[in-house]
Amino acid sequence: MSDHVYKIVELVGSSRTSIEDAIATAISKAHETIRNMRWFEVVETRGHIEDGKIAHYQVTLKVGFTLESE
Amino acid sequence: MSDHVYKIVELVGSSRTSIEDAIATAISKAHETIRNMRWFEVVETRGHIEDGKIAHYQVTLKVGFTLESE
Amino acid sequence: MSDHVYKIVELVGSSRTSIEDAIATAISKAHETIRNMRWFEVVETRGHIEDGKIAHYQVTLKVGFTLESE
Amino acid sequence: MSDHVYKIVELVGSSRTSIEDAIATAISKAHETIRNMRWFEVVETRGHIEDGKIAHYQVTLKVGFTLESE
Amino acid sequence: MSDHVYKIVELVGSSRTSIEDAIATAISKAHETIRNMRWFEVVETRGHIEDGKIAHYQVTLKVGFTLESE
Amino acid sequence: MSDHVYKIVELVGSSRTSIEDAIATAISKAHETIRNMRWFEVVETRGHIEDGKIAHYQVTLKVGFTLESE
Amino acid sequence: MSDHVYKIVELVGSSRTSIEDAIATAISKAHETIRNMRWFEVVETRGHIEDGKIAHYQVTLKVGFTLESE
Amino acid sequence: MSDHVYKIVELVGSSRTSIEDAIATAISKAHETIRNMRWFEVVETRGHIEDGKIAHYQVTLKVGFTLESE
Amino acid sequence: MSDHVYKIVELVGSSRTSIEDAIATAISKAHETIRNMRWFEVVETRGHIEDGKIAHYQVTLKVGFTLESE
Amino acid sequence: MSDHVYKIVELVGSSRTSIEDAIATAISKAHETIRNMRWFEVVETRGHIEDGKIAHYQVTLKVGFTLESE
Amino acid sequence: MSDHVYKIVELVGSSRTSIEDAIATAISKAHETIRNMRWFEVVETRGHIEDGKIAHYQVTLKVGFTLESE
Amino acid sequence: MSDHVYKIVELVGSSRTSIEDAIATAISKAHETIRNMRWFEVVETRGHIEDGKIAHYQVTLKVGFTLESE
């Protein structure tokens, strides 16, 4: 976190297993098009319920990445 | 809302007639370049005043869309 | 709002036409089982998008009603 | 919004018909004594219920106006 | 999330093992009396400490369910 | 606060004398139908004014109670 | 709270004895110049400390009053 | 901050040079009509952009002043 | 509040009698080890319930004190 | 701010000298790829510390720009 | 949570494996110098990203402990 | 920000000249007793007014530092 300029994008990742996996899923997908991602912050943790069980987690993230090439 | 990854963008739409129309204007414009928009959330409702009347509404939205092709 | 005790419930109403209609739909449904509803407060305004158009609004409300019979 | 100084006042407008009309009612009333109102921001949307129907909307606004004469 | 009316209840679930398990415990208990639960949102994550270790997690949730029979 | 499941309800109590009495009034009324209330949290403190004096306080509470019998 | 227009002002009242008295002090002072005050909402409760004791409470309020004459 | 009653007003000051100067501009303008201003709190820092440069800052303040003469 | 540097600590005080007494209890206890406490701010007001009555209040405070000797 | 549609992006700018310079750095960098930027809002002001001195400021901004060509 | 006085400290714990482990790491470290820790509350969940993967989680906690000896 | 444990303290710094200087004053004073401070975050920007001019700024900060020796 030196003196670069960062851009922040907001993503929602899903997972049937855990909150951590939902975060990883969002970051992994974003990694296909965004280079130089540096940090994330969890904004919201939600999920869907089916038959009294958690069907999947949905975690909203802010992800920061450098605008400069390196 | 199954297990896709979503991206969220923030937009401001305007309308001289109603809050609903300001939302529709923002979504319609974004639809020109963003496919697969799924939901929106109103973040802020503002507007401009001229001669003691509402000149136009300005509604800030978060809009979520799937990153995957379908 | 004299010295009664109130209970507050949280509801989500939907409508294809307007924010006001989504509020009315939630209150009308709740009226089937809750008597003496007195006021509401909009907590969140969201909606779903299909083909670049608003498919329906979803408005989350808090609704207060008196616990006493009258 | 050039380099004037603005003052912000907080108002509550009511309407039996719509959220937009409640906003317009507050601004119209304030226009009797405040000149140069420029913008508003919706702070809270509430309302009263009678017999399972919306009796009226009450919308709390912040309204900004220039302190300078023009 | 079509045009049903939903009610939202607030629950606190506990677990000695994980945040996910505390969520599941609350939903499982509520499932005994509430049918048609659809989604949850994490409101607060707390816990108790004994001897410098996490004794249990306490997760506060909002849970939405349809008011209509299906 | 061991590993039970709790439900949280939101109440508004009134009193002509004090904030503490408004809280007690809400809890006392809820005690008629809810068993096992454990804690409360003040969400909002409001009141009504008549002739430049406080007519009554209105305190909004969240109240937690165990879902299990004991 | 029928269909009048209200204005909201923000005040800070002080008292050496209690939070309720600090609210009453602010409302009583405002009553000298503002007619038709209807309700208040506590925004912030602070205070000053001298020698490990509460010297006085300072309570910030929003107070609503009707703009119409009655 | 002894036991006076204070009123709080909300202002927006602008400056082409700095955040501090935008605050000073709002306070200086308010000083023409409000006596006994005691403190301010920054509520929001915004600004306008022209050609990729900051055109001016707009800082929203709350300003507290004593209602009593001194 | 001249140009000293202050440190802020967060405390929770309890009382069986009132919110004010819970604040005083926290400040009195902190006074044993912290000198030069100047102000407090109420962050949260909670409490415990036994048999449908308030067992005790728990008030969370931020307390500011000067770091300099005087 | 007439009836265009705006998009809002979130950026973090850094500077060793001032908060204003950190804002300018973010806007200047974004100007390389985003045309028609109109306003910004400061979301968060942070910074890094080295040897008891401010090493650099990091200011998070929301920046709005028109989606239409002009 | 009887009638003790509590102090609350804010900590940030890290972990390469999970959110729960980051919480445990912070509490375990604080346990070296703070006795009688009773509860925690998660304030913020962040993390660092390397090569499109979560490098580590950083969880900010508030931790409450009794000021009295026992 | 590798995998250390951090503690966060809250400070208020003052300055007659600028917001930046008020931040630096708080950090410089804290540096006398706290080693290894790493980052700060501005929580609140306030100030005092005398004769329609800013007398001094008061900036509330959160400051994070490593608990480990290095």
Short mmCIF file of N, CA and C in Angstrom, two decimals, chain G residues 17-20 44-54 56-57, chain I residues 1 19-21 23-24 27-28 31 37-42 63-64:
data_model
loop_
_atom_site.label_atom_id
_atom_site.label_comp_id
_atom_site.label_asym_id
_atom_site.label_seq_id
_atom_site.Cartn_x
_atom_site.Cartn_y
_atom_site.Cartn_z
N THR G 17 -28.61 17.01 36.34
CA THR G 17 -29.30 15.93 37.07
C THR G 17 -29.62 14.67 36.26
N SER G 18 -30.14 14.81 35.01
CA SER G 18 -30.53 13.59 34.29
C SER G 18 -30.65 13.85 32.80
N ILE G 19 -30.70 12.75 32.04
CA ILE G 19 -30.88 12.82 30.59
C ILE G 19 -32.24 13.43 30.29
N GLU G 20 -33.28 13.02 31.03
CA GLU G 20 -34.63 13.56 30.80
C GLU G 20 -34.66 15.07 31.03
N GLU G 44 -28.02 12.05 20.19
CA GLU G 44 -26.72 11.78 20.82
C GLU G 44 -26.81 12.12 22.30
N THR G 45 -26.20 11.29 23.15
CA THR G 45 -26.15 11.57 24.59
C THR G 45 -24.69 11.63 25.00
N ARG G 46 -24.26 12.79 25.41
CA ARG G 46 -22.87 13.01 25.83
C ARG G 46 -22.87 13.64 27.21
N GLY G 47 -21.68 13.97 27.71
CA GLY G 47 -21.63 14.70 28.96
C GLY G 47 -20.20 15.06 29.30
N HIS G 48 -20.05 15.90 30.31
CA HIS G 48 -18.73 16.32 30.77
C HIS G 48 -18.45 15.69 32.13
N ILE G 49 -17.15 15.45 32.39
CA ILE G 49 -16.72 14.78 33.61
C ILE G 49 -15.79 15.71 34.38
N GLU G 50 -16.03 15.82 35.69
CA GLU G 50 -15.10 16.56 36.55
C GLU G 50 -14.80 15.71 37.77
N ASP G 51 -13.51 15.50 38.04
CA ASP G 51 -13.09 14.72 39.23
C ASP G 51 -13.78 13.36 39.31
N GLY G 52 -13.90 12.68 38.16
CA GLY G 52 -14.44 11.32 38.16
C GLY G 52 -15.94 11.25 38.40
N LYS G 53 -16.61 12.41 38.25
CA LYS G 53 -18.07 12.42 38.38
C LYS G 53 -18.68 13.12 37.16
N ILE G 54 -19.93 12.79 36.86
CA ILE G 54 -20.65 13.44 35.76
C ILE G 54 -20.94 14.88 36.16
N HIS G 56 -22.19 17.36 33.87
CA HIS G 56 -23.53 17.56 33.30
C HIS G 56 -23.69 16.70 32.05
N TYR G 57 -24.94 16.43 31.73
CA TYR G 57 -25.32 15.70 30.53
C TYR G 57 -25.55 16.69 29.41
N MET I 1 -11.47 21.89 26.18
CA MET I 1 -11.09 21.29 24.90
C MET I 1 -10.17 22.21 24.10
N ILE I 19 -30.12 4.46 33.88
CA ILE I 19 -29.11 4.67 32.85
C ILE I 19 -28.04 5.62 33.36
N GLU I 20 -28.43 6.69 34.02
CA GLU I 20 -27.47 7.66 34.55
C GLU I 20 -26.53 7.00 35.55
N ASP I 21 -27.07 6.13 36.38
CA ASP I 21 -26.24 5.47 37.40
C ASP I 21 -25.25 4.50 36.75
N ILE I 23 -23.86 4.95 33.84
CA ILE I 23 -22.78 5.82 33.33
C ILE I 23 -21.84 6.20 34.47
N ALA I 24 -22.42 6.62 35.60
CA ALA I 24 -21.61 7.06 36.74
C ALA I 24 -20.74 5.94 37.28
N ILE I 27 -17.68 5.50 35.02
CA ILE I 27 -16.73 6.61 35.16
C ILE I 27 -16.03 6.54 36.51
N SER I 28 -16.77 6.20 37.53
CA SER I 28 -16.19 6.11 38.88
C SER I 28 -15.12 5.03 38.94
N HIS I 31 -12.03 6.10 37.07
CA HIS I 31 -11.35 7.18 37.79
C HIS I 31 -10.25 6.64 38.72
N MET I 37 -10.09 12.66 33.05
CA MET I 37 -11.21 12.35 32.15
C MET I 37 -12.03 13.63 31.95
N ARG I 38 -12.42 13.88 30.68
CA ARG I 38 -13.05 15.16 30.35
C ARG I 38 -14.50 15.04 29.88
N TRP I 39 -14.79 14.03 29.06
CA TRP I 39 -16.15 13.93 28.52
C TRP I 39 -16.49 12.47 28.23
N PHE I 40 -17.76 12.18 28.07
CA PHE I 40 -18.19 10.84 27.68
C PHE I 40 -19.25 10.96 26.59
N GLU I 41 -19.44 9.85 25.89
CA GLU I 41 -20.50 9.77 24.88
C GLU I 41 -21.13 8.39 25.00
N VAL I 42 -22.46 8.32 25.06
CA VAL I 42 -23.14 7.03 25.15
C VAL I 42 -23.16 6.37 23.78
N VAL I 63 -15.07 7.41 26.64
CA VAL I 63 -14.62 8.43 27.59
C VAL I 63 -13.31 9.01 27.10
N GLY I 64 -13.23 10.34 27.01
CA GLY I 64 -12.02 11.03 26.56
C GLY I 64 -11.26 11.64 27.72
#
